[in-house]
Coordinates of C-alpha atoms and ligand atoms in Angstrom, one line a residue:
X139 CA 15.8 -58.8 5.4
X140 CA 17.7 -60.0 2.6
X141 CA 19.3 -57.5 0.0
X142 CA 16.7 -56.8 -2.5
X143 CA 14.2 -55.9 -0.2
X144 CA 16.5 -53.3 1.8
X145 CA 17.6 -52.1 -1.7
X146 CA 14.1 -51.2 -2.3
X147 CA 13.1 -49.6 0.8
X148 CA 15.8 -47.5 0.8
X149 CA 14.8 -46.6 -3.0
X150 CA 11.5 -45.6 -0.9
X151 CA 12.9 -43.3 1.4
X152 CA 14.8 -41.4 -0.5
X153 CA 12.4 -40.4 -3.4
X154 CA 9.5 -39.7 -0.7
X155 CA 11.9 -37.0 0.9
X156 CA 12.7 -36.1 -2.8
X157 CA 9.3 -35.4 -3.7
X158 CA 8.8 -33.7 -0.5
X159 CA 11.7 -31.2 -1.2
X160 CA 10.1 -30.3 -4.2
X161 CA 6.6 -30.1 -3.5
X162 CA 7.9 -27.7 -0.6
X163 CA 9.9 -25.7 -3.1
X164 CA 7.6 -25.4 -5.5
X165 CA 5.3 -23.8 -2.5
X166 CA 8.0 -21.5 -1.8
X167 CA 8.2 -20.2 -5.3
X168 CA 4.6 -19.2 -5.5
X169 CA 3.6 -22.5 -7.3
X170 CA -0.3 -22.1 -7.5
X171 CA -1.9 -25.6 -7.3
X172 CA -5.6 -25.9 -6.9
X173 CA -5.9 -25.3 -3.4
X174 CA -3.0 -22.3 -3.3
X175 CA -3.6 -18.3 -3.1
X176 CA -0.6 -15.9 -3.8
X177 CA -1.0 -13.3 -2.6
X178 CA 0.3 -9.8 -3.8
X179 CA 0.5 -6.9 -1.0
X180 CA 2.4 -4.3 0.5
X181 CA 4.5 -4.8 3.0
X182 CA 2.7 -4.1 7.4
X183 CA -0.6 -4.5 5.3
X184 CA -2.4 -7.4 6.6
X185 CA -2.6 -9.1 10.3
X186 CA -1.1 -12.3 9.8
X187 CA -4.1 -14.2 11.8
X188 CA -6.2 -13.4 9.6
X189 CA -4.3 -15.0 6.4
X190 CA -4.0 -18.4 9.0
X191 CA -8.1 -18.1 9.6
X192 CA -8.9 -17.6 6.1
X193 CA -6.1 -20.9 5.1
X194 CA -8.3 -23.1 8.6
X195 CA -11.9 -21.9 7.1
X196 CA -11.5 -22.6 3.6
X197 CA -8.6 -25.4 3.6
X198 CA -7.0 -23.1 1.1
X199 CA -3.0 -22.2 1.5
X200 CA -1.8 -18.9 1.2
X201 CA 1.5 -18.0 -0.4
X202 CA 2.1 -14.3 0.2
X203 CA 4.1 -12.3 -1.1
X204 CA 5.3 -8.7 -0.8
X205 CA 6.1 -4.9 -2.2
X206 CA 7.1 -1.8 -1.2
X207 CA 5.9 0.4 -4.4
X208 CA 3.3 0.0 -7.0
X209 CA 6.1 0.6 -9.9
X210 CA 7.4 -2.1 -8.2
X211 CA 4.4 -4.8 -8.2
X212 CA 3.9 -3.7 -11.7
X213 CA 7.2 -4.6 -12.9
X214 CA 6.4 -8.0 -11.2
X215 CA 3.2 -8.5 -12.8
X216 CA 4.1 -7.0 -16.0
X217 CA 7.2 -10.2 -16.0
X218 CA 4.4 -12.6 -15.6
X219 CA 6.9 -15.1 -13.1
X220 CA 4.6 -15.2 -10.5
X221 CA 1.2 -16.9 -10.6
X222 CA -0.3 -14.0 -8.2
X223 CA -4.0 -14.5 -7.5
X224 CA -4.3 -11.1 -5.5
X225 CA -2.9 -7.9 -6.0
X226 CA -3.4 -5.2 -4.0
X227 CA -2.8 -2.2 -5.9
X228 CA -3.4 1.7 -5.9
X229 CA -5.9 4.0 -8.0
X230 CA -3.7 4.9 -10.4
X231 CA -2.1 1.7 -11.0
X232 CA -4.9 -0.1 -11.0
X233 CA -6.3 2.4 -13.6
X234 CA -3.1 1.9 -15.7
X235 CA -3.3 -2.2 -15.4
X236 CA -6.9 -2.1 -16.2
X237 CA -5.9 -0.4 -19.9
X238 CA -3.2 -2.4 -20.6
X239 CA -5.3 -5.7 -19.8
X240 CA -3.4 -7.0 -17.3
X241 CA -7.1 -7.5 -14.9
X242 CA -9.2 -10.0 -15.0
X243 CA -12.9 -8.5 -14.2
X244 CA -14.5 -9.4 -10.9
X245 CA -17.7 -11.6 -10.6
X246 CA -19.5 -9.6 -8.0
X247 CA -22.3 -12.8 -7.7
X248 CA -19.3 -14.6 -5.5
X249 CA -18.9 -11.2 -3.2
X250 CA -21.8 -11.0 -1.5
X251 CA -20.5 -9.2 1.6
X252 CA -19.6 -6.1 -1.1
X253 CA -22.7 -4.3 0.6
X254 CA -20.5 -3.8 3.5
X255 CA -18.4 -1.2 2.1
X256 CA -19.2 2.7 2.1
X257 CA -21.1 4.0 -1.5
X258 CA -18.3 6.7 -0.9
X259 CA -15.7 4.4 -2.2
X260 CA -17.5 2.6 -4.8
X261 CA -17.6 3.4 -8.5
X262 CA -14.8 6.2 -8.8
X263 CA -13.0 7.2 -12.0
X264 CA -10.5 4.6 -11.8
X265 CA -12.4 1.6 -12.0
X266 CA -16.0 2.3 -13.2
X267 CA -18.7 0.3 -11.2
X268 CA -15.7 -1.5 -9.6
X269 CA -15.5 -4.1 -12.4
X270 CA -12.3 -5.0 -11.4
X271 CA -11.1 -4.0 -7.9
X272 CA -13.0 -3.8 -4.2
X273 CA -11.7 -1.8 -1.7
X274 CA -9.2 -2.6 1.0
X275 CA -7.8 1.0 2.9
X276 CA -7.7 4.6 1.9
X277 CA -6.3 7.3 3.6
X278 CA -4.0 10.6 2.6
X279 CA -0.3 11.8 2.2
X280 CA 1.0 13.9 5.3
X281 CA 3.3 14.9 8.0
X282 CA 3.8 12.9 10.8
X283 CA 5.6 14.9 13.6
X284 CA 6.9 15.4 17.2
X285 CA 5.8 18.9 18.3
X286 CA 7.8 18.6 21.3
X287 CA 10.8 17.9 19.7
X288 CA 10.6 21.0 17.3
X289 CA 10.1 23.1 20.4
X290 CA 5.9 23.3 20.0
X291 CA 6.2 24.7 16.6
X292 CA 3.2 23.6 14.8
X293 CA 4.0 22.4 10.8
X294 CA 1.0 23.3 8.7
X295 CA 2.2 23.9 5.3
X296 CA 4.7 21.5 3.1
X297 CA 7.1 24.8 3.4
X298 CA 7.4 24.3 7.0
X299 CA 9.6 21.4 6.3
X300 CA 12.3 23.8 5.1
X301 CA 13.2 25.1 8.1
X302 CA 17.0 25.2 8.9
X303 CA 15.9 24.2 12.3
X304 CA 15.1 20.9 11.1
X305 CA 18.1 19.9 9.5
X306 CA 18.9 16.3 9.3
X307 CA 15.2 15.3 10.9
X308 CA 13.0 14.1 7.9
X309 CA 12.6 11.4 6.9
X310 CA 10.7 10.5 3.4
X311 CA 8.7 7.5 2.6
X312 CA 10.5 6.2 -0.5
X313 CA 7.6 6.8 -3.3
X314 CA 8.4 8.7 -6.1
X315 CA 5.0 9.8 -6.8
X316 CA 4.9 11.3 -2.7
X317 CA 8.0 13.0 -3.2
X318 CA 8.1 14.6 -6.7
X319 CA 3.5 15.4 -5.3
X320 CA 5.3 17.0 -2.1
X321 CA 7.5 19.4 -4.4
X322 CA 4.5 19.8 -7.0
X323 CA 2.4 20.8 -3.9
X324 CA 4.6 23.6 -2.0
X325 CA 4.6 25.1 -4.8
X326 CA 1.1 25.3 -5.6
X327 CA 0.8 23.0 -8.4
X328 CA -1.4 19.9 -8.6
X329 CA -0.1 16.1 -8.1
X330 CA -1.4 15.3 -11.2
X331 CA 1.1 17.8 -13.1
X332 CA 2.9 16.4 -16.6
X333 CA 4.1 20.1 -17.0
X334 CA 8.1 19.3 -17.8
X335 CA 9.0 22.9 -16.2
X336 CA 6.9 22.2 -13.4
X337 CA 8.6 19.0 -12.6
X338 CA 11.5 20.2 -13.0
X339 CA 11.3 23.0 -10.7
X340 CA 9.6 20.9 -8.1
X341 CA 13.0 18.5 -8.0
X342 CA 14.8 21.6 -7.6
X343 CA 12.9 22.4 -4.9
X344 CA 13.2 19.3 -3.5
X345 CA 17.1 19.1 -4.0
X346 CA 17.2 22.3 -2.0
X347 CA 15.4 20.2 1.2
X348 CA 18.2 18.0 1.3
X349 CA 20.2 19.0 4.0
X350 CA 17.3 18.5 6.4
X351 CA 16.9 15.0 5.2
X352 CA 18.1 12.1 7.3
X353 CA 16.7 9.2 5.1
X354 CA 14.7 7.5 2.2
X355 CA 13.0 5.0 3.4
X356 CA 10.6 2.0 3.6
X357 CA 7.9 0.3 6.4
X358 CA 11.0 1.1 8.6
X359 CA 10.1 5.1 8.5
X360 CA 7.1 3.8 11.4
X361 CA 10.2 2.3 13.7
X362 CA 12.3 5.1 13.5
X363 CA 10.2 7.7 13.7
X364 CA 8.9 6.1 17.2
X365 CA 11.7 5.6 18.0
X366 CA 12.7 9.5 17.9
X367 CA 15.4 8.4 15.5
X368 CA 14.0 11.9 13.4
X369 CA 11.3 14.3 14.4
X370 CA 9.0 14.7 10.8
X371 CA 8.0 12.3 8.6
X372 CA 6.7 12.8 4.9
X373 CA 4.1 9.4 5.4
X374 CA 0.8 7.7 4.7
X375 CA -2.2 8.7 7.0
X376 CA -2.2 4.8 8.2
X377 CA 1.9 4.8 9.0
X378 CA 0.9 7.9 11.0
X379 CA -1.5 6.1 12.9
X380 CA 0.5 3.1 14.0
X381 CA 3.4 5.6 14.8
X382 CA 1.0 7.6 17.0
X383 CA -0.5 4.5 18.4
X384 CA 3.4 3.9 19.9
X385 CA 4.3 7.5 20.6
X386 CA 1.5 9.8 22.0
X387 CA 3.9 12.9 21.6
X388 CA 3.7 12.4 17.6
X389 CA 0.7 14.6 15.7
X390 CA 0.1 13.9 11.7
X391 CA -1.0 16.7 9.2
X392 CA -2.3 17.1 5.9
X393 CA -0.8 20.4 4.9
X394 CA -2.9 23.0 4.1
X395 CA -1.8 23.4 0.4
X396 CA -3.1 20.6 -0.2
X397 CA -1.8 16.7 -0.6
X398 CA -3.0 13.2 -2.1
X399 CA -6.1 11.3 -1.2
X400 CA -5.2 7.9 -2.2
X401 CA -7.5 3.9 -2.1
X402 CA -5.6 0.6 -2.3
X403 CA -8.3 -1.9 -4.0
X404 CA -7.7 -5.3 -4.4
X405 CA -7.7 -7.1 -7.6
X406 CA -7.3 -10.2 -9.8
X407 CA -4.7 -9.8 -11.7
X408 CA -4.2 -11.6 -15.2
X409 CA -1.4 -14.0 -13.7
X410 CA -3.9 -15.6 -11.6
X411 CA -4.2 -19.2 -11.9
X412 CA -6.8 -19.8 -8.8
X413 CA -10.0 -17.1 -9.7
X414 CA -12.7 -19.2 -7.2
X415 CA -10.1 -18.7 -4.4
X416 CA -9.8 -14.9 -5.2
X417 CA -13.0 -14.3 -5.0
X418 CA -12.8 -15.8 -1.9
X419 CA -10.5 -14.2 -0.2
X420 CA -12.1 -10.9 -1.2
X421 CA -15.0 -12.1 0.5
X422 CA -13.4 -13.1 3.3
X423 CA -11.7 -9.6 3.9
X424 CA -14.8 -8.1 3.3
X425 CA -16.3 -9.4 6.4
X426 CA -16.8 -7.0 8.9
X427 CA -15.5 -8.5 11.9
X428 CA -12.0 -9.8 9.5
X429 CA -12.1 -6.1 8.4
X430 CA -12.3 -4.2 11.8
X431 CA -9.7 -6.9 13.0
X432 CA -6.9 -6.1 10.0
X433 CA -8.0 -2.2 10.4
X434 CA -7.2 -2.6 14.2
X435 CA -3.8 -4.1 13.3
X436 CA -2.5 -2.2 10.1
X437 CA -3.0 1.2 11.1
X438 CA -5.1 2.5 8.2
X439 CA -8.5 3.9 7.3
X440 CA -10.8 0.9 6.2
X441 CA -14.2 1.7 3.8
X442 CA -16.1 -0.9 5.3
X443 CA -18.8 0.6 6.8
X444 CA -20.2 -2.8 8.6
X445 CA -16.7 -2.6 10.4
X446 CA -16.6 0.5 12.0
X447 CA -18.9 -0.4 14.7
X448 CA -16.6 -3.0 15.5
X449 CA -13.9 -0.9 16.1
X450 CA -13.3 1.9 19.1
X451 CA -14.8 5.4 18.7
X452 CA -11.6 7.6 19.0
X453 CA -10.9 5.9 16.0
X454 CA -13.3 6.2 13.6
X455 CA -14.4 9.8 15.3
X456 CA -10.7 10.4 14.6
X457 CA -11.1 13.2 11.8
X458 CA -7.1 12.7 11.1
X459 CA -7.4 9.5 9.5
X460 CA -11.3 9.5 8.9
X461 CA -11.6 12.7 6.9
X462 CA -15.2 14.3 6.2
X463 CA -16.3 13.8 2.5
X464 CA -15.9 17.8 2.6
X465 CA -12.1 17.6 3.6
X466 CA -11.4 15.0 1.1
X467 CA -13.1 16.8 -1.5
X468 CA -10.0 19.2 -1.3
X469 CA -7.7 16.5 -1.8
X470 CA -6.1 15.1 -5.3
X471 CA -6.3 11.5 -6.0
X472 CA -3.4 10.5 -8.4
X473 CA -4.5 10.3 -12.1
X474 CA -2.9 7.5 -14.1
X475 CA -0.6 9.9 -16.1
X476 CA 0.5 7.2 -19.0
X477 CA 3.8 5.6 -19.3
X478 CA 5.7 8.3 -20.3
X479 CA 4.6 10.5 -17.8
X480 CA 5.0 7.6 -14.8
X481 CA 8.4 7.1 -16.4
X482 CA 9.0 10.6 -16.0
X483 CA 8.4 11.0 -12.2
X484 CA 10.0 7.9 -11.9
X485 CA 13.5 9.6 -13.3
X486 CA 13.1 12.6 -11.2
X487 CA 13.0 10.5 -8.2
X488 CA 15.8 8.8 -9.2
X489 CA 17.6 12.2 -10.2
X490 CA 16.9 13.4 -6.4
X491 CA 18.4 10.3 -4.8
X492 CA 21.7 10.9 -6.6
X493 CA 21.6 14.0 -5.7
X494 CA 21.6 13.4 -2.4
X495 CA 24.7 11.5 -2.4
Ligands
LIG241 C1 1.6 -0.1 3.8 C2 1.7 0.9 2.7 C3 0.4 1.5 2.3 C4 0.4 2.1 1.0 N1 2.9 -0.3 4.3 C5 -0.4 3.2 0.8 N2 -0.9 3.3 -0.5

């Protein structure tokens, strides 16, 4: 091979693995080509076989992505870095994006398996005729707890939890609205306060609850609670599940003052850059047999009705984390409260952290 020629092929070589650094980069970043899906979710909140059927079925590749708050996703969004596709948002967020235009409205022609989900979870205050968000789980706010371990006492009540014999044994999911509702609620007022004196009482309260507080924590509350590492939790009804599913000793309550009935929906949000694949994968998850299969595997409630008879009965007859319309009735679904309000929880969140230090 004379010179030239070996000049050039090595030319070759080294831009082909040039461009395929950078293509693979790009990916990495969330680069949304015309056959890419970012995906937007919490964190424990999908079965990962299902993302790699959905990419084999529809030759579509999924970059995912996750949170651990919906402040946080917002912020994301809000930034505008991130070509997300698919968010996957609660009410009150999603209420709050929806007025400050950050949604782009869904074409419910491309979602044909919508019928699958439960009337009970269509249309609610939030989002109006579900223009822009479908369903994904629901569930409630509660304690998760070890009986045994607290000597057979039964905890009914959010008060409970200040019991000097459970010092150092909670552990809190690390949401401010939970937290600052959990105050709000042992004292009787609702999780949809914007009273200043209320609030501020209720992080008093809460500051008083410190010393039985072991942590603050995130998806690692379900690990360490079966685990024993603590004996309560303050979690989400689906967390409880999982946690139960590994420890049979554990029970979950929704206290009997009351406590938050909450729906994650998916959406499109405005940074989206590949709409037909969105609708897609809404479709996709709608299915009954791809829903049953990510209930089974998350932990939480689902509201698609064509799933349930997919699933085992002691679930779905399971009236802890498939409440009656009559016991949800009771329960307060977080109102989108305005910035200033949001921002205000927010602080007192903060506030009780430092506190704790
Ligand atoms: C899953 C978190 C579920 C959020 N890790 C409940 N809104």
């Amino acid at each position: 091979m004379n010179k030239l020629v070996r000049f050039f092929l090595v030319i070759a070589v080294v831009s082909a693995v040039l461009l395929y650094a950078i293509s693979s980069l790009n990916s990495s970043q969330g680069y949304t080509g015309s056959n890419t899906l970012t995906v937007f979710n919490w964190g424990d909140y999908i079965d990962p076989d299902i993302i790699k059927r959905f990419e084999k079925e529809t030759g579509i590749k999924v970059i995912y992505e996750t949170f651990d708050s919906n402040e946080s996703m917002m912020t994301k969004i809000e930034q505008g870095g991130t070509n997300y596709d698919i968010a996957i948002p609660s009410e009150y967020m999603i209420d709050k994006m929806r007025h400050e235009h950050l949604l782009i409205p869904l074409d419910h022609s491309k979602l044909p398996n919508l019928k699958y989900i439960d009337n009970r979870f269509m249309d609610l205050p939030f989002d109006p005729q579900n223009k822009y968000s479908i369903p994904y789980f629901w569930g409630t706010v509660g304690i998760v707890y070890n009986p045994k371990m607290l000597h057979g006492k039964k905890i009914t009540s959010w008060n409970d939890l200040w019991a000097s014999n459970l010092k150092n044994k909670i552990l809190l999911t690390d949401g401010a609205r939970e937290v600052i509702g959990m105050g709000l609620n042992s004292l009787g007022y609702s999780l949809n306060d914007t009273n200043k004196q209320h609030l501020i009482e209720a992080k008093e309260k809460l500051d008083t609850l410190t010393p039985n507080i072991k942590a603050i924590v995130g998806d690692e509350i379900k690990m360490l609670l079966a685990n024993r590492e603590a004996s309560v939790g303050l979690v989400w009804s689906g967390d409880a599940s999982e946690i139960m599913s590994q420890n049979e000793d554990l029970d979950y309550v929704v206290p009997k003052e009351g406590s938050n009935l909450w729906f994650d929906n998916m959406v499109i949000p405005k940074t989206a850059k590949n709409i037909e694949a969105a609708h897609k994968f809404i479709n996709f998850m709608l299915d009954p047999k791809v829903a049953a299969k990510n209930t089974e595997y998350v932990g939480y409630s689902t509201p698609n009705k064509g799933a349930l008879k997919y699933m085992p009965k002691e679930v779905v007859n399971d009236e802890r984390f498939y409440p009656s319309p009559e016991l949800t009735e009771k329960l307060e679904v977080y109102k989108n409260l305005g910035k200033k309000n949001l921002a205000y929880y927010n602080e007192l969140f903060l506030q009780f952290k430092m506190h704790r230090k």
